[in-house]
Amino acid sequence: MLLKPYRTSSIDWKPSPVVALATSADDSQIAAAREDGSLEIWLVSPGSVGGHHQLTIHGDSTCRVSSLVWCCVGSKGLSCGRLFSSSIDGSVSEWDLFDLKQKILLESIGVSIWQMAVAPINKLPTLEEPKPQHFRNGYLNAKYEYNDSNDEESCESEDVSDSEQVHQELVEDRRVAIACDDGAVRIYTISDSDKLIYHKSLPRVSGRTLSVTWSHDSNRLYSGTSDGLIRCWNADLGHEIFRSTVLLGGLCSGPELCIWSLLSLRCGTVVSADSTGSVQFWNGDNGILLQAHSNHKGDVNTLAAAPCQKRVFSAGSDGQVILYKLSTELLSSGNGKSSFEMMKKWVYVGYVRAHTHDVRALTMAVPISSEGSLSDEAKDLQGKKGKKVKRIRCRGKKPLDFSYSKWAHFGVPMLVSAGDDAKLFAYSAKEFTRFSPHDICPAPQRVPVQLVVNTSFNQTSFLLVQASYWLDVLCVHVPDVGSGPYGGLVTTNIVARIKSKACRKIICSAMSNSGELFGYSDHIKSSLFALSRQAGQSKWTISKRKLPQELPYAHSMVFTSDGLRLLIAGHDRRIYIVDLESLILQHIFIPRHEEHEKEGPPSEPPITKMFMSSDGQWLAAINCFGDIYIFNLEIERQHWFISRLDGASVTAGGFPPQDNNVLVITTSSNQFYVFDVEARQLGEWSMQQTFTLPRRYQEFPGEVIGLSFSPSSSSHPSKSSSLVVYSARYCSYTVCFTMLQWVNRYFCHAISILILSL
């Protein structure tokens, strides 16, 4: 029998706008910087999943990011390259995707930085043909093209490989140009060191320099200012070559004409976007205007070009994303003979409006089938007797036919937009106006909540809600609605609100099963609180418990089921166990890749998820890339290491309360795994069913982000393990009923479910 789903509207959900986007050097990932200082890494993949939110780095909320660039520099960093950001306060940071940190490379220069652009790579291997490159807001990224049959001149074929990896050995220092509020363009060098090296400044001009881009050969720089001028510079000598005056578009009000974005194409054309709603195409050699379009009804904030460089996209404050296409016409030569000449011009094709507010950023990405580029080669799991079990990877499987697979294909570029509505949308770059955009991020910045039922306070149920700068403890009251199929709206009363010190952003939180203890961590330290109430009184009391001083701030925390220990995954890549009765540090785990690896400092990525078995014996710790570490808390040793599954990240997991030796894991590719933890092998169910899941589950709408086990009093717990999975796109009774049939088939048990939706 199904329990009724309930809803609550008492959670304040206000996602932060996206202010900048960038694509990784291998085009497989997207970085999205939000106004609140956080940075998200997304992987875009075709199919029902559509996009995977891989990790979040919580940066300085007082420094608003103005632009992002992602490039390969030297031998440092992952194959995806190094990620940099500029801020309105005049500083430049690097985002460490391994340690999940924001590092300041350049302290404030005293003026705002509006945009950065990295010089293209000119040194290519002699054995390789030069590969085309795609551009976004002055940022150049080496990658391949795809064939566009609608264009008269075909593009080079798209060959999915790691183009920047080919170049990486040759890439040493890269120059980065910075557009500054004082009218100057400053050029720095990026090296392997943790700082930017000043190179030179171009002469300061009137107005603010708002945009900058490099020519395809890195010999010229183009800058746009708030006085409506585009200037071309000799990048080596620092001399101005020419300047162009931007024409007034459809909106000419205001004292300034701001050039918000510039784009330099391989063919030599320069594209500008300005505050009058105009997108204009210029000859990059002499500054002559080629075409002007005024289709936007407000500021044009951002530009992007498809890899073939014959399609340009613009977006702005009117929420529109517009496509312009390079068209070729035959014109009579006019000399009285039957001769014609070819004329190329940029024409308006159409627009799509998916966003409800301003669009701030555009970028191009290439969908991938797995996340293997971030991982070491995964290892085969070993059976109990040392023989290999079925490999977890399935790279050779044929892609499934999903709902929007008509345009979202592996290795074929897509356009991604983001803006003030906090959403990310993906579009077909080749057939832009034919297909509807895909919502990559249907529930941006989901509010972390934890439901604790049957607490020690007269079986009261609590809801722990983690906002950006405070924690709310809510008392949940479930109404009696009779025998209807839906439970209706639950009521909540606030028990306590704990604000973080100095408005520091909260990273993680947790509450004990008894409801008596809860805690959180910001980017400075972890904090613990005790909740109490005198018998017969309605007033709640909150007291702070002092944790050991050596504890670092945490990426994740969890209480054991008995509430006697608190486990903290520190930012230093260690796991700390705190005894909550004595408040002393009981043990420290250092996750290891190998079971018998030599002792030493932590070398694994940070732990971002932890799952505890209900008997308190097993801890499953997941790093930010999807590797799994199993620890035995009884003997305080690492028990098992599981390399990332199918090269994918772990999205959800847990131990069923009926069998503490079973670990259930779902991944970003929506695969489903059941492990026998004690035997250190895949469970019997997974060896039979993991790669033959019902099509209904394979086409589950969206990425699985959570699962919930139903309690059972059955005398045969192994036969009564049922669960509910849910995604950000769907968390409703209908989806759960669909999953019921699948669970009935393989677990032979009905689902019991309670849903609290935002």
Coordinates of C-alpha atoms in Angstrom, one line a residue, residues 109 111-115 178-186 188 207-212 224-225:
I109 CA 44.2 46.2 -9.3
V111 CA 39.5 49.1 -10.8
S112 CA 36.8 46.8 -12.0
I113 CA 37.6 44.1 -14.5
W114 CA 34.8 43.6 -17.0
Q115 CA 36.1 40.8 -19.2
I178 CA 41.9 42.1 -19.2
A179 CA 39.4 44.8 -20.0
C180 CA 39.5 47.4 -17.1
D181 CA 37.1 50.1 -15.9
D182 CA 39.8 52.8 -16.2
G183 CA 39.9 52.4 -20.0
A184 CA 43.1 50.3 -20.1
V185 CA 43.6 46.8 -21.4
R186 CA 46.2 45.0 -19.3
Y188 CA 49.3 39.3 -18.1
G207 CA 35.5 55.7 -21.2
R208 CA 35.5 52.2 -19.7
T209 CA 36.9 49.2 -21.5
L210 CA 34.1 46.7 -21.3
S211 CA 35.1 43.9 -23.7
V212 CA 38.2 42.5 -25.3
G224 CA 35.2 47.8 -26.9
T225 CA 34.5 50.8 -24.6

